[in-house]
Each structure stands twice: as C-alpha cells, then as structure tokens.
Coordinates of C-alpha atoms and ligand atoms in Angstrom, one line a residue:
M91 CA 22.6 -6.7 2.1
A92 CA 22.1 -3.6 0.5
E93 CA 19.5 -5.0 -1.7
T94 CA 17.8 -7.0 0.6
I95 CA 17.1 -4.3 2.9
W96 CA 16.2 -2.1 -0.1
G97 CA 13.8 -4.2 -1.7
E98 CA 12.1 -4.2 1.7
A99 CA 12.0 -0.7 2.0
R100 CA 10.8 -0.5 -1.6
K101 CA 7.6 -3.0 -0.7
R102 CA 7.1 -0.5 2.5
L103 CA 7.2 2.1 0.2
Q104 CA 5.0 1.1 -2.2
D105 CA 2.4 1.0 0.3
T106 CA 2.9 4.1 1.9
V107 CA 3.7 6.8 -1.1
S108 CA 1.1 7.0 -4.0
Q109 CA 1.3 4.5 -7.1
Q110 CA 2.3 7.4 -9.1
H111 CA 5.3 8.8 -7.0
F112 CA 6.4 5.2 -6.4
E113 CA 6.7 4.6 -9.6
T114 CA 8.4 7.9 -10.9
W115 CA 10.7 8.6 -7.9
I116 CA 11.4 5.5 -5.9
A117 CA 11.1 2.8 -8.6
P118 CA 14.5 4.1 -10.6
L119 CA 16.5 4.0 -7.4
R120 CA 19.4 1.4 -6.8
A121 CA 20.7 0.0 -3.8
H122 CA 24.2 0.8 -3.6
A123 CA 26.1 0.2 -0.4
W124 CA 24.9 -0.9 3.4
D125 CA 27.7 -0.1 6.2
G126 CA 25.8 -1.1 9.1
K127 CA 24.2 1.9 9.4
S128 CA 24.0 3.9 6.3
L129 CA 22.3 3.2 3.0
T130 CA 23.4 4.1 -0.1
I131 CA 21.2 4.7 -2.9
Q132 CA 21.5 5.5 -6.4
A133 CA 19.4 8.2 -8.7
P134 CA 20.2 8.7 -12.3
S135 CA 20.4 11.9 -12.1
A136 CA 21.3 15.1 -10.3
F137 CA 18.3 16.3 -10.4
F138 CA 16.4 13.4 -9.6
R139 CA 18.3 12.9 -6.5
D140 CA 17.7 16.6 -5.6
W141 CA 14.0 15.8 -6.0
V142 CA 14.5 12.4 -3.9
K143 CA 16.4 14.4 -1.3
K144 CA 14.2 17.1 -0.9
H145 CA 10.7 15.3 -1.2
H146 CA 11.2 11.4 -0.1
L147 CA 14.2 11.1 1.8
H148 CA 12.3 11.2 5.1
V149 CA 9.6 8.4 3.9
I150 CA 12.6 6.0 2.5
A151 CA 14.6 6.7 6.0
S152 CA 11.7 5.5 7.9
A153 CA 11.2 2.5 5.5
A154 CA 15.0 1.5 5.7
S155 CA 14.9 1.9 9.5
A156 CA 11.9 -0.1 10.0
V157 CA 13.1 -3.0 7.9
T158 CA 16.6 -2.9 10.1
G159 CA 15.1 -2.3 12.8
G160 CA 17.5 0.4 13.7
E161 CA 18.1 4.2 12.8
V162 CA 19.2 4.2 8.9
V163 CA 20.8 7.2 7.1
V164 CA 20.3 7.2 4.0
Q165 CA 22.6 8.6 1.2
V166 CA 21.6 9.5 -2.3
E167 CA 23.9 9.7 -4.8
V168 CA 24.2 9.9 -9.2
N169 CA 24.7 7.2 -10.8
R170 CA 24.0 8.2 -14.7
A171 CA 24.4 4.5 -15.9
L172 CA 20.7 4.2 -14.3
A173 CA 19.2 6.8 -16.7
A174 CA 16.8 4.8 -19.1
P175 CA 18.3 5.7 -22.8
P176 CA 16.2 8.3 -24.1
P177 CA 13.4 7.1 -26.7
G178 CA 14.8 7.5 -30.0
G179 CA 18.7 7.8 -29.5
S180 CA 20.7 10.5 -27.7
G181 CA 21.1 14.1 -26.5
T182 CA 18.0 14.5 -24.3
P183 CA 18.8 14.5 -20.7
P184 CA 17.7 11.7 -18.3
R185 CA 13.9 12.2 -17.4
P186 CA 12.1 10.5 -14.5
R187 CA 10.0 8.0 -15.7
A188 CA 6.7 9.2 -17.2
A189 CA 3.8 9.0 -14.3
R190 CA 2.0 6.3 -15.3
R191 CA 1.9 3.6 -18.1
A192 CA -1.6 2.1 -16.9
S193 CA -1.5 -1.3 -18.6
S194 CA 1.9 -2.0 -19.4
A195 CA 3.3 -5.2 -19.6
A196 CA 6.1 -4.5 -16.9
E197 CA 3.1 -3.5 -14.4
V198 CA 0.7 -5.9 -14.7
A199 CA 3.2 -9.0 -14.9
D200 CA 4.6 -8.5 -11.6
P201 CA 6.7 -11.3 -10.8
R202 CA 6.2 -11.1 -6.8
Y203 CA 2.2 -11.2 -7.5
T204 CA 1.4 -14.6 -8.9
F205 CA -1.1 -17.2 -8.6
D206 CA 2.1 -19.9 -7.9
N207 CA 3.0 -17.9 -5.2
F208 CA 0.0 -16.9 -3.3
V209 CA -0.1 -19.9 -0.6
V210 CA -3.7 -21.0 -0.4
G211 CA -5.6 -21.8 2.9
A212 CA -9.2 -22.1 4.4
S213 CA -9.2 -18.4 4.9
N214 CA -8.3 -17.4 1.4
E215 CA -9.3 -20.3 -0.6
I216 CA -12.7 -18.8 -2.0
A217 CA -11.0 -15.7 -3.3
F218 CA -8.2 -17.3 -4.5
R219 CA -10.5 -19.7 -7.1
A220 CA -12.9 -17.1 -7.9
A221 CA -9.9 -15.2 -9.0
R222 CA -8.5 -17.7 -11.3
T223 CA -12.1 -18.4 -12.6
A224 CA -12.1 -14.6 -13.7
V225 CA -9.1 -15.1 -15.8
E226 CA -10.4 -18.6 -17.1
Q227 CA -14.2 -18.0 -17.8
P228 CA -13.9 -14.3 -17.9
G229 CA -17.3 -11.9 -17.5
S230 CA -19.3 -14.9 -17.5
R231 CA -19.2 -16.3 -14.0
F232 CA -18.3 -13.8 -11.2
N233 CA -18.9 -10.7 -12.5
P234 CA -18.1 -8.6 -10.7
L235 CA -15.5 -10.2 -8.3
F236 CA -15.4 -8.4 -4.9
L237 CA -12.7 -9.2 -2.9
Y238 CA -12.7 -7.8 0.5
G239 CA -10.3 -8.2 3.7
G240 CA -8.2 -6.6 6.1
V241 CA -4.9 -5.1 5.6
G242 CA -1.9 -7.4 4.2
L243 CA -4.3 -10.8 3.4
G244 CA -3.4 -10.7 -0.2
K245 CA -6.2 -8.7 -1.7
T246 CA -3.7 -6.4 -4.0
H247 CA -1.5 -10.0 -4.8
L248 CA -4.7 -11.6 -6.1
L249 CA -5.7 -8.5 -8.3
R250 CA -2.2 -8.6 -10.0
A251 CA -1.9 -12.2 -10.4
V252 CA -5.4 -11.6 -12.2
A253 CA -3.9 -8.5 -14.3
G254 CA -0.9 -10.5 -14.9
C255 CA -2.3 -13.7 -16.7
V256 CA -4.7 -12.0 -18.7
A257 CA -1.9 -10.0 -19.9
A258 CA 0.2 -13.1 -20.7
G259 CA -2.7 -14.7 -22.4
R260 CA -4.5 -12.2 -24.0
G261 CA -1.8 -9.5 -24.6
P262 CA -1.5 -6.5 -21.6
E263 CA -3.4 -3.9 -24.0
T264 CA -6.7 -6.2 -22.8
V265 CA -6.0 -5.4 -19.4
L266 CA -6.0 -2.3 -17.1
S267 CA -5.4 -2.7 -13.4
I268 CA -5.4 0.3 -11.7
S269 CA -6.2 1.8 -8.1
A270 CA -9.3 3.6 -7.1
E271 CA -6.9 6.6 -6.1
D272 CA -5.5 6.6 -9.3
F273 CA -8.8 6.3 -11.5
V274 CA -9.7 9.3 -9.6
N275 CA -6.4 11.2 -10.1
E276 CA -6.9 10.5 -13.9
M277 CA -9.9 11.2 -14.1
I278 CA -9.5 15.0 -12.5
V279 CA -6.9 15.4 -15.0
A280 CA -8.8 14.5 -17.8
L281 CA -11.8 16.6 -16.4
R282 CA -8.9 19.7 -16.2
H283 CA -7.7 19.0 -19.8
D284 CA -11.4 18.2 -21.5
H285 CA -10.1 14.7 -22.3
V286 CA -12.9 12.9 -20.6
E287 CA -13.6 10.9 -23.7
R288 CA -10.3 9.9 -24.3
F289 CA -10.1 9.0 -20.6
R290 CA -13.6 6.7 -21.1
R291 CA -12.3 5.2 -24.1
R292 CA -9.1 3.7 -22.4
F293 CA -11.2 2.3 -20.3
R294 CA -14.0 0.7 -22.4
R295 CA -11.5 -0.6 -24.7
I296 CA -10.3 -3.5 -22.4
A297 CA -11.2 -6.9 -21.3
T298 CA -10.6 -7.1 -17.9
L299 CA -10.6 -4.1 -15.3
A300 CA -8.8 -4.2 -12.3
V301 CA -9.3 -1.9 -9.4
D302 CA -7.8 -1.8 -6.2
D303 CA -8.9 -0.5 -3.1
V304 CA -12.4 0.8 -4.1
Q305 CA -12.9 2.1 -0.3
F306 CA -11.1 5.4 -1.8
L307 CA -13.9 6.4 -3.9
A308 CA -15.8 7.1 -0.5
G309 CA -17.2 10.6 -0.7
K310 CA -16.2 11.1 -4.1
V311 CA -19.5 11.8 -6.2
R312 CA -18.2 12.9 -9.5
S313 CA -15.5 10.0 -9.2
Q314 CA -18.4 7.6 -8.2
E315 CA -20.5 8.6 -11.2
E316 CA -18.0 8.3 -14.0
F317 CA -17.0 5.0 -12.1
T318 CA -20.5 3.7 -12.4
H319 CA -20.4 4.7 -16.0
T320 CA -17.5 2.7 -16.4
F321 CA -18.7 -0.4 -14.9
N322 CA -22.0 -0.2 -16.5
A323 CA -20.0 -0.2 -19.9
L324 CA -18.1 -2.8 -19.4
H325 CA -20.4 -4.9 -17.5
A326 CA -22.9 -4.9 -20.2
S327 CA -20.9 -6.1 -22.5
G328 CA -19.3 -8.7 -20.8
R329 CA -15.9 -7.6 -19.8
Q330 CA -14.6 -9.1 -16.4
I331 CA -14.2 -6.9 -13.5
V332 CA -12.8 -7.5 -10.2
L333 CA -12.1 -5.6 -7.4
A334 CA -10.9 -5.1 -4.0
S335 CA -11.5 -3.2 -0.9
D336 CA -10.8 -3.1 2.6
R337 CA -14.6 -4.0 3.6
P338 CA -17.7 -5.6 1.7
P339 CA -19.9 -3.0 -0.3
H340 CA -22.6 -2.8 2.7
E341 CA -20.3 -1.4 5.0
L342 CA -18.5 1.0 2.6
P343 CA -19.2 4.5 4.0
G344 CA -19.9 7.5 1.3
I345 CA -20.8 5.1 -1.9
E346 CA -23.8 5.7 -3.5
E347 CA -26.8 3.0 -3.6
A348 CA -26.1 2.6 -7.3
L349 CA -22.6 1.7 -7.4
R350 CA -22.4 -0.3 -4.0
S351 CA -25.7 -2.3 -5.4
R352 CA -23.1 -2.8 -8.5
F353 CA -20.3 -4.1 -6.2
A354 CA -22.5 -6.4 -4.3
S355 CA -23.7 -8.0 -7.8
G356 CA -21.1 -10.4 -8.5
L357 CA -19.6 -12.7 -6.1
L358 CA -18.6 -11.3 -2.9
A359 CA -15.4 -13.2 -1.5
D360 CA -13.3 -12.2 1.6
I361 CA -9.9 -13.1 2.9
R362 CA -10.0 -13.4 6.5
S363 CA -6.5 -13.6 8.9
P364 CA -5.0 -16.9 8.3
D365 CA -6.1 -19.6 10.5
P366 CA -2.8 -21.9 12.3
A367 CA -2.3 -24.2 9.3
L368 CA -1.9 -21.7 6.6
R369 CA -0.1 -19.3 9.5
R370 CA 2.6 -22.5 9.2
E371 CA 2.7 -22.8 5.9
L372 CA 2.9 -19.4 4.9
V373 CA 6.1 -19.0 7.2
R374 CA 7.8 -22.1 5.2
R375 CA 7.1 -20.7 1.9
K376 CA 7.8 -17.0 2.7
S377 CA 11.0 -17.8 4.7
A378 CA 12.2 -20.2 1.9
T379 CA 13.1 -17.3 -0.4
H380 CA 15.3 -16.1 2.9
G381 CA 17.7 -19.0 2.3
A382 CA 18.2 -21.7 4.9
E383 CA 15.2 -23.5 6.4
L384 CA 14.1 -22.5 9.5
P385 CA 14.0 -24.7 13.1
A386 CA 10.7 -25.7 13.4
D387 CA 10.6 -23.9 16.7
V388 CA 11.0 -20.7 14.8
I389 CA 8.4 -21.2 12.4
E390 CA 5.9 -22.2 15.4
F391 CA 7.0 -19.1 16.9
L392 CA 6.3 -16.6 13.5
A393 CA 3.2 -18.5 12.8
D394 CA 2.0 -17.4 16.3
H395 CA 3.1 -14.2 17.1
W396 CA 3.7 -12.7 13.5
C397 CA 1.4 -13.7 11.3
E398 CA -1.9 -11.8 12.0
N399 CA -1.3 -11.0 8.2
V400 CA 1.0 -11.8 5.6
R401 CA 2.5 -8.1 5.1
Q402 CA 3.4 -8.7 8.8
L403 CA 5.2 -11.7 8.5
E404 CA 7.2 -10.9 5.4
G405 CA 8.3 -7.5 7.3
A406 CA 9.3 -9.6 10.4
L407 CA 11.3 -12.1 8.0
A408 CA 12.7 -9.7 6.4
R409 CA 14.0 -8.1 9.7
V410 CA 15.4 -11.1 10.9
D411 CA 17.0 -12.0 7.6
A412 CA 19.1 -8.6 7.9
Y413 CA 19.7 -8.6 11.8
A414 CA 21.3 -12.4 11.2
T415 CA 23.2 -11.4 8.4
L416 CA 24.6 -8.2 10.3
V417 CA 25.6 -9.9 13.4
E418 CA 26.4 -13.1 11.5
R419 CA 24.5 -15.8 13.7
P420 CA 22.4 -18.5 12.7
V421 CA 18.7 -18.0 12.8
T422 CA 17.7 -19.7 16.1
L423 CA 14.5 -18.8 18.3
A424 CA 16.3 -16.7 20.6
L425 CA 17.6 -14.5 17.7
V426 CA 14.1 -14.3 16.4
R427 CA 12.8 -13.1 19.8
E428 CA 15.9 -10.6 19.9
T429 CA 15.3 -9.2 16.4
L430 CA 11.8 -8.6 17.0
A431 CA 11.4 -7.8 20.9
N432 CA 11.1 -4.0 19.7
F433 CA 8.7 -4.2 17.7
V434 CA 4.9 -4.5 18.5
P435 CA 3.0 -6.9 16.2
V436 CA 0.6 -5.2 14.1
R437 CA -2.8 -5.8 16.1
A438 CA -5.9 -7.8 14.5
G439 CA -7.6 -5.8 11.9
G440 CA -4.4 -3.9 11.1
L441 CA -4.8 -0.6 12.9
T442 CA -1.2 0.5 13.0
I443 CA 0.5 4.2 13.0
D444 CA 0.9 4.0 9.5
R445 CA -2.9 3.0 8.9
I446 CA -4.2 6.0 10.7
V447 CA -1.7 8.5 9.0
G448 CA -2.5 7.1 5.6
E449 CA -6.1 7.7 6.5
V450 CA -6.1 11.0 8.0
C451 CA -3.7 12.2 4.8
L452 CA -6.7 10.9 2.5
T453 CA -9.2 13.0 4.5
F454 CA -7.3 16.1 5.0
K455 CA -5.7 15.9 1.7
V456 CA -1.9 16.4 2.7
T457 CA 0.5 14.0 2.0
R458 CA 2.4 11.4 4.1
A459 CA 5.8 13.2 3.1
E460 CA 4.0 16.6 4.3
L461 CA 2.9 15.1 7.3
M462 CA 6.2 13.9 8.3
S463 CA 7.8 17.1 7.8
A464 CA 8.9 20.0 10.4
R465 CA 6.6 22.4 8.7
R466 CA 3.8 24.1 11.3
T467 CA 1.1 25.9 8.8
A468 CA -2.3 25.3 10.2
R469 CA -2.7 23.2 6.8
L470 CA -0.3 20.6 8.6
A471 CA -0.7 20.8 12.0
V472 CA -4.2 19.8 12.3
P473 CA -4.0 16.4 10.4
R474 CA -0.8 16.0 12.3
Q475 CA -2.3 16.4 15.9
V476 CA -5.4 14.4 14.7
A477 CA -3.2 11.5 13.3
M478 CA -1.4 11.6 16.9
Y479 CA -4.8 12.0 18.7
L480 CA -6.4 8.8 16.6
C481 CA -3.1 6.9 17.6
R482 CA -3.6 7.1 20.8
R483 CA -7.4 6.4 21.0
L484 CA -6.9 3.6 18.6
T485 CA -3.8 2.2 19.3
D486 CA -1.8 0.7 22.2
V487 CA 1.4 2.3 21.1
P488 CA 3.3 4.1 23.8
L489 CA 3.4 8.2 23.4
R490 CA 6.8 8.0 22.3
T491 CA 6.4 5.7 19.6
I492 CA 3.5 7.7 18.5
G493 CA 5.8 10.4 18.1
S494 CA 8.8 9.1 16.5
G495 CA 6.1 7.3 14.2
L496 CA 5.0 11.0 13.2
G497 CA 8.3 12.5 11.9
G498 CA 10.3 12.2 15.1
R499 CA 8.0 14.1 17.5
D500 CA 8.7 13.7 21.2
H501 CA 6.4 12.8 23.3
S502 CA 5.7 16.1 25.3
T503 CA 4.6 17.2 21.2
V504 CA 2.4 14.1 21.5
V505 CA 0.6 15.0 25.1
H506 CA 0.4 18.9 23.5
A507 CA -1.2 17.6 20.5
L508 CA -3.9 15.6 22.4
E509 CA -4.6 18.2 24.3
V510 CA -5.1 20.6 21.4
V511 CA -7.3 18.1 19.6
E512 CA -9.5 17.7 22.6
R513 CA -9.9 21.4 22.9
K514 CA -10.7 21.7 19.5
L515 CA -12.9 19.2 19.2
R516 CA -15.6 20.4 22.1
A517 CA -15.7 23.3 20.2
D518 CA -15.4 22.7 16.3
A519 CA -18.8 20.7 15.1
A520 CA -17.1 20.3 11.7
L521 CA -14.0 18.8 12.9
R522 CA -15.7 16.4 15.2
E523 CA -17.5 15.0 12.3
T524 CA -14.5 15.0 10.3
V525 CA -12.3 13.0 13.1
A526 CA -15.3 10.8 13.5
A527 CA -15.8 9.6 10.0
V528 CA -11.6 9.1 10.0
E529 CA -12.4 6.8 12.8
A530 CA -15.2 4.9 11.4
R531 CA -13.1 4.0 8.4
L532 CA -10.5 3.0 10.5
S533 CA -12.2 0.8 13.2
S534 CA -15.2 -0.7 11.1
Ligands
ADP784 P1 -3.8 -6.3 0.8 O1 -3.6 -5.7 -0.6 O2 -4.9 -7.3 1.3 O3 -3.5 -5.2 1.9 P2 -1.0 -7.3 -0.1 O4 -1.7 -8.4 -1.4 O5 -0.7 -6.1 -0.7 O6 -2.2 -7.4 0.4 O7 -0.4 -8.5 0.4 C1 0.7 -8.2 1.5 C2 1.6 -9.0 1.6 O8 1.5 -10.2 1.6 C3 2.6 -8.8 -0.4 O9 3.8 -8.9 -0.5 C4 1.7 -10.2 -0.8 O10 2.2 -10.8 -1.7 C5 1.7 -11.2 0.4 N1 0.8 -11.9 0.8 C6 -0.5 -11.9 1.2 N2 -1.5 -13.1 0.9 C7 -0.2 -14.1 0.8 C8 -0.7 -15.3 0.4 N3 -1.7 -15.7 0.9 N4 0.4 -15.8 -0.3 C9 1.6 -15.5 -0.3 N5 1.9 -14.1 -0.3 C10 0.7 -13.4 0.4
MG785 MG1 -3.8 -3.9 -1.2

C-alpha cells in the first residue's frame, strides 16, 4: 500500500517539481510504511532527509494527499541501505544523485513510456504512427516531428518512447531526450562557466533529439537562438528531431519567427482528447494494471466522467484503488462515486490550479515550493496572489479549494488576494501586461 501511494505520488511530483529536482531529491526516496494517515518515506542520508524535509515536504504531502483523497502526513526517515555505493569503493559519504545525466540509458528507457503500452485511438493515431516512423526511418520522413496537444494526452509518453526505442536499438549515447526547461537551464550554466562549446558538442553528436514542452522557450530569446543553432546543425545533417508542445507552432507566443517556421517545417501531429471508444479502451488497459477487472458500469462511468485526459484517468484509478484497499471493499460503482465525489474533474483543456500555479511560477521565476510556503516577502506574495486571482478567473473551483491548493490558505486570504490584485491591476500597467500574458498562455 505504501508503495502504491508513493508510486502515484511520485508521478504527480514528476509533473510538479522540475526534472532536476525530481531526479536529485525525489527519485532516490523509497516508500516504507503507510498507516492509513501517515506515509513514511526513506532517504539515503540524514543530510538528504533534512533537505527533503526543508524543501520538498509540502509538495510531497500534497501529492500524497491528492492520491489518497485525504490529508496525508509525511514522515521522512533515514535508511542508509538506499545510498548508492560510491563510485570506486568505500569511504566517501553518500551524496544525492548528480543532477542529470541527460542521455543515460536509465532515463531514456523508462518502462512506463513505451509504444506497447500506449493505447491508440482516433485522437492520437497520427501522432503515434509518426513517432514510430521517427524511430524506424529517422531523419527521413517527418523531420522535425512536432507533437502538440493538451495536458495529459501522451506527448511526453510518445517522446520518451521514441527516445527509449532509439536508445535500445542504437545505444543510449545516440539519443538525447530533454525538456526545453532543462535545455535552457543547462545552457545558462554553460554560459556562466564558459562551456558553450562543450554544450553544443553534446547536442551535435547525437542521432535523435527529443525536446519536451518547447512552449517553455517562449520569451527566452537567447535560448531560442541557441536552440535554433542546435536545431539547424542537427537537421542539416539528417538527424531526427522530435518536439512536443502544448500548442501548435503558429499559436506559440513569444517564439521567434525563425524558430517557429522550423518547428512547422516537418510533420505537425496533434493529440486530441480521447473519443468515447478510446476512453473505454484506456479505462480497460489502465485498470488492468490495478488488479481485478472492473465491472462494466464502472468502466462506463470512468470513461464518461474521468477521461478528459489520461492523467486524470490515472489519478482517478489510483484513488479508487487506494480507497478500495483501505476500506477493504470491492470496486463497485457506488464505491467509485463515493471515492471520487470530492474531486472536481479536470476541465477540458486541463485548466487546473496546478497548471495555473505552474505557469505563474514560470512567469515570476519562483518555485512551486516557494509559492506554497508560508513566506510573505513581496517576491512571493505577488505571484501567489496573482495565482489565486487567475484560479478564480479561469476555473470554477471554489475559493476554499483555491486556498487549500495554494499552500493551505483560508478562504479570507483568497478574498483578500483577489482585492489586492484587482487594485494593483488598475494601477500597474506592467503587472497588467504580465497577468494578461499568463492568462493568454493558459487559455489558448
Ligand atoms: P502530456 O505530456 O501530453 O501532458 P503524458 O505523456 O505525461 O502527457 O501522459 C500523462 C499520463 O498518461 C502518463 O502516465 C502517460 O503514460 C499516460 N498516457 C497518456 N496517453 C496515453 C495513451 N494513449 N496510452 C497509455 N497511456 C497514456
Ligand atoms: Mg508532458
């Protein structure tokens, strides 16, 4: 049970914390125990434990709470057995895993993301086939392959499947799978340390480049330039490029025309919300990994109400599974309704508190953990209030839920934030512009 909850919580964390933080601080943690209220996880060292408690406990607890549907207390303890043996032998104290090894086999061959376990239907078939072609005939037909679509529809899944296949077939060093965010971060580090040449070489040696969430490049002119160089060098020599984005190139704001037209110069393949047939198939396939087969009425119910996107379905199944285990009852329609009653399904287009917070964090350059924290410095207070304001404007989520989604704040704090933001928006043109830009990105 601890493992199930932790497994699902980790998936959520993968979406909420940056890849670098995830790999360094979350991936090495193990679930140890679950007593119905508190989840005990283990860290490889005391230093590691303290760091996680200080910086990540809040997001971990909210991820776990989202999975179980109740308030979860997270305890972190030390288990030295988890410390990887230091390279070359003994002596050195265990250290957190190095930030990221961009194309290590472990990362590119993620068993969760394969072509085999991708469920194909009318809404994603073109993207699926094009991704396979990118593996089978790299660089020749659809180059670049540009996948786009809303949240939770399988873009990252396909991208990783491409990377995993290429790595398995031609060796992990021939493929680089990276998020646009990491691309930018690594470039900044390279610039700072005067390692630009090395940075470029690493990209230009590979046969396949997969870049996720390219919308992240919006407004980052220097990064776009560097990315355009990389793109051109690879493309000119027939290497395969696969990109994923939450919207098509011509709708990407803040992307230079040169790059935008390159994005659009190969095959554009969209992934849409699953149609009824695919929804049913997804429920069947996804629930099969949770043990017993679901009754027909449960499948119908989940397909109709909880399958706007696949991530939503996975979340619902995990909650149902956790709840059924907890109360030791079989999964019936009544139990499913009961379990999911307190959750508002993600709306079409996936505009959730999570997504809004993510976009606000990007714009104001603060981390999610900071936004959720109790700190009230102006640097954090403004984005936090803006996030509340946007949640209010763009979702039907009740104020109470907005408050609890933003670090456990109460209803009156949200009301106050709305007033503050509205007042500031009237007076401050720069803020008006910033908020409008966030809103545009969220609602396109
Ligand atoms: P996106 O990158 O489009 O936001 P992801 O690729 O992260 O979405 O998908 C969200 C979750 O749903 C992942 O766990 C993924 O494996 C799963 N998923 C999405 N589409 C499919 C599909 N067609 N078949 C099986 N699993 C899917
Ligand atoms: Mg993704």
